[in-house]
Amino acid sequence: MNIKEVVRILDAEIVCGENLDFHVNTACGSDMMSDVLAFVKDQSLLLTGLVNPQVIRTADMMDMRCIVFVRGKTPTEEMTALAQKLDIMLLKTRYRMFTACGRLYHEGLGGGCDET
């Protein structure tokens, strides 16, 4: 699934980033960055309601190239600047995390190797 599809499915607003053709294979949703560091493998899209610079740094460490902020949360200017520097796309959606993850899953974006 490409980012253009993610934007459409989540009715998302692009906060920063321009590459809408970037392809994501899997996604995860979490507000706990320690869980992302401990359990996430090979996900390229992070959905979160946590708004602080640690989210950007965690995504960068895990090679995630796109973050979707749920519940209408807006990243700070500091976060946006850091994401631009690290070439991480930022989106925001009004949907709650459960709904956003469900919409993406329904459209074919999986969560990774633990699926059946």
PDB file of C-alpha atoms in Angstrom, residues 10-106:
ATOM      1  CA  LEU A  10      -7.678   7.621   6.847  1.00  0.00           C
ATOM      2  CA  ASP A  11      -8.866  10.905   5.348  1.00  0.00           C
ATOM      3  CA  ALA A  12      -5.504  12.111   6.637  1.00  0.00           C
ATOM      4  CA  GLU A  13      -3.832  15.477   6.427  1.00  0.00           C
ATOM      5  CA  ILE A  14      -0.195  15.609   5.354  1.00  0.00           C
ATOM      6  CA  VAL A  15       1.824  17.481   7.973  1.00  0.00           C
ATOM      7  CA  CYS A  16       5.191  17.033   6.276  1.00  0.00           C
ATOM      8  CA  GLY A  17       6.711  14.930   3.547  1.00  0.00           C
ATOM      9  CA  GLU A  18       6.072  14.728  -0.147  1.00  0.00           C
ATOM     10  CA  ASN A  19       6.597  11.144  -1.308  1.00  0.00           C
ATOM     11  CA  LEU A  20       3.035   9.832  -1.611  1.00  0.00           C
ATOM     12  CA  ASP A  21       4.250   6.889  -3.692  1.00  0.00           C
ATOM     13  CA  PHE A  22       6.296   5.469  -0.802  1.00  0.00           C
ATOM     14  CA  HIS A  23       5.187   1.882  -0.191  1.00  0.00           C
ATOM     15  CA  VAL A  24       4.404   0.481   3.267  1.00  0.00           C
ATOM     16  CA  ASN A  25       4.095  -3.257   3.844  1.00  0.00           C
ATOM     17  CA  THR A  26       2.935  -3.347   7.452  1.00  0.00           C
ATOM     18  CA  ALA A  27       1.904  -1.056  10.286  1.00  0.00           C
ATOM     19  CA  CYS A  28       1.662  -0.927  14.055  1.00  0.00           C
ATOM     20  CA  GLY A  29      -0.316   1.188  16.466  1.00  0.00           C
ATOM     21  CA  SER A  30       1.040   2.134  19.874  1.00  0.00           C
ATOM     22  CA  ASP A  31       1.335   5.012  22.306  1.00  0.00           C
ATOM     23  CA  MET A  32       4.138   3.224  24.141  1.00  0.00           C
ATOM     24  CA  MET A  33       7.437   3.721  22.363  1.00  0.00           C
ATOM     25  CA  SER A  34       9.034   1.063  24.586  1.00  0.00           C
ATOM     26  CA  ASP A  35       6.647  -1.479  23.028  1.00  0.00           C
ATOM     27  CA  VAL A  36       7.536  -0.261  19.553  1.00  0.00           C
ATOM     28  CA  LEU A  37      11.229  -0.743  20.339  1.00  0.00           C
ATOM     29  CA  ALA A  38      10.683  -4.155  21.945  1.00  0.00           C
ATOM     30  CA  PHE A  39       8.142  -5.788  19.674  1.00  0.00           C
ATOM     31  CA  VAL A  40       8.034  -4.108  16.280  1.00  0.00           C
ATOM     32  CA  LYS A  41       9.867  -5.751  13.416  1.00  0.00           C
ATOM     33  CA  ASP A  42       9.776  -4.628   9.806  1.00  0.00           C
ATOM     34  CA  GLN A  43       6.870  -2.205  10.138  1.00  0.00           C
ATOM     35  CA  SER A  44       7.098   0.919   8.059  1.00  0.00           C
ATOM     36  CA  LEU A  45       4.049   2.820   9.327  1.00  0.00           C
ATOM     37  CA  LEU A  46       3.485   3.871  12.938  1.00  0.00           C
ATOM     38  CA  LEU A  47       0.094   5.010  14.225  1.00  0.00           C
ATOM     39  CA  THR A  48       0.170   6.826  17.564  1.00  0.00           C
ATOM     40  CA  GLY A  49      -1.542   9.434  19.676  1.00  0.00           C
ATOM     41  CA  LEU A  50       1.666  10.311  21.509  1.00  0.00           C
ATOM     42  CA  VAL A  51       2.935  13.737  20.564  1.00  0.00           C
ATOM     43  CA  ASN A  52       6.564  14.269  21.569  1.00  0.00           C
ATOM     44  CA  PRO A  53       9.952  14.180  19.810  1.00  0.00           C
ATOM     45  CA  GLN A  54      10.646  10.658  21.130  1.00  0.00           C
ATOM     46  CA  VAL A  55       8.080   9.339  18.635  1.00  0.00           C
ATOM     47  CA  ILE A  56      10.155  10.689  15.742  1.00  0.00           C
ATOM     48  CA  ARG A  57      13.383   9.329  17.204  1.00  0.00           C
ATOM     49  CA  THR A  58      11.823   5.898  17.819  1.00  0.00           C
ATOM     50  CA  ALA A  59      10.470   5.730  14.275  1.00  0.00           C
ATOM     51  CA  ASP A  60      13.902   6.634  12.938  1.00  0.00           C
ATOM     52  CA  MET A  61      15.603   3.935  15.033  1.00  0.00           C
ATOM     53  CA  MET A  62      13.125   1.365  13.721  1.00  0.00           C
ATOM     54  CA  ASP A  63      13.447   2.538  10.089  1.00  0.00           C
ATOM     55  CA  MET A  64       9.803   3.617   9.981  1.00  0.00           C
ATOM     56  CA  ARG A  65       9.353   6.217   7.260  1.00  0.00           C
ATOM     57  CA  CYS A  66       5.834   7.417   8.086  1.00  0.00           C
ATOM     58  CA  ILE A  67       3.962   8.294  11.281  1.00  0.00           C
ATOM     59  CA  VAL A  68       0.206   8.817  11.504  1.00  0.00           C
ATOM     60  CA  PHE A  69      -1.022  10.800  14.493  1.00  0.00           C
ATOM     61  CA  VAL A  70      -4.502   9.663  15.487  1.00  0.00           C
ATOM     62  CA  ARG A  71      -7.334  11.409  17.364  1.00  0.00           C
ATOM     63  CA  GLY A  72      -6.615  14.670  15.551  1.00  0.00           C
ATOM     64  CA  LYS A  73      -3.317  15.139  17.366  1.00  0.00           C
ATOM     65  CA  THR A  74      -0.918  17.609  15.760  1.00  0.00           C
ATOM     66  CA  PRO A  75       2.860  17.246  16.041  1.00  0.00           C
ATOM     67  CA  THR A  76       4.795  20.237  17.320  1.00  0.00           C
ATOM     68  CA  GLU A  77       6.997  22.402  15.113  1.00  0.00           C
ATOM     69  CA  GLU A  78      10.037  20.782  16.769  1.00  0.00           C
ATOM     70  CA  MET A  79       8.749  17.334  15.821  1.00  0.00           C
ATOM     71  CA  THR A  80       7.967  18.409  12.277  1.00  0.00           C
ATOM     72  CA  ALA A  81      11.441  19.889  11.823  1.00  0.00           C
ATOM     73  CA  LEU A  82      13.072  16.708  13.156  1.00  0.00           C
ATOM     74  CA  ALA A  83      10.903  14.522  10.899  1.00  0.00           C
ATOM     75  CA  GLN A  84      11.858  16.604   7.863  1.00  0.00           C
ATOM     76  CA  LYS A  85      15.538  16.320   8.777  1.00  0.00           C
ATOM     77  CA  LEU A  86      15.216  12.522   9.100  1.00  0.00           C
ATOM     78  CA  ASP A  87      13.006  12.163   5.984  1.00  0.00           C
ATOM     79  CA  ILE A  88      10.030  10.810   7.918  1.00  0.00           C
ATOM     80  CA  MET A  89       6.574  11.634   6.615  1.00  0.00           C
ATOM     81  CA  LEU A  90       3.994  12.855   9.142  1.00  0.00           C
ATOM     82  CA  LEU A  91       0.229  12.512   8.718  1.00  0.00           C
ATOM     83  CA  LYS A  92      -2.672  13.167  11.047  1.00  0.00           C
ATOM     84  CA  THR A  93      -6.184  11.762  11.108  1.00  0.00           C
ATOM     85  CA  ARG A  94      -9.290  12.431  13.148  1.00  0.00           C
ATOM     86  CA  TYR A  95      -9.879   8.704  13.636  1.00  0.00           C
ATOM     87  CA  ARG A  96      -9.094   7.005  16.922  1.00  0.00           C
ATOM     88  CA  MET A  97      -6.303   4.448  16.874  1.00  0.00           C
ATOM     89  CA  PHE A  98      -8.585   1.386  16.859  1.00  0.00           C
ATOM     90  CA  THR A  99     -10.599   2.732  13.941  1.00  0.00           C
ATOM     91  CA  ALA A 100      -7.553   3.890  11.978  1.00  0.00           C
ATOM     92  CA  CYS A 101      -5.813   0.528  12.372  1.00  0.00           C
ATOM     93  CA  GLY A 102      -9.021  -1.303  11.478  1.00  0.00           C
ATOM     94  CA  ARG A 103      -9.567   0.766   8.328  1.00  0.00           C
ATOM     95  CA  LEU A 104      -6.010   0.074   7.146  1.00  0.00           C
ATOM     96  CA  TYR A 105      -6.299  -3.631   7.964  1.00  0.00           C
ATOM     97  CA  HIS A 106      -9.630  -3.868   6.145  1.00  0.00           C
TER      98      HIS A 106
END
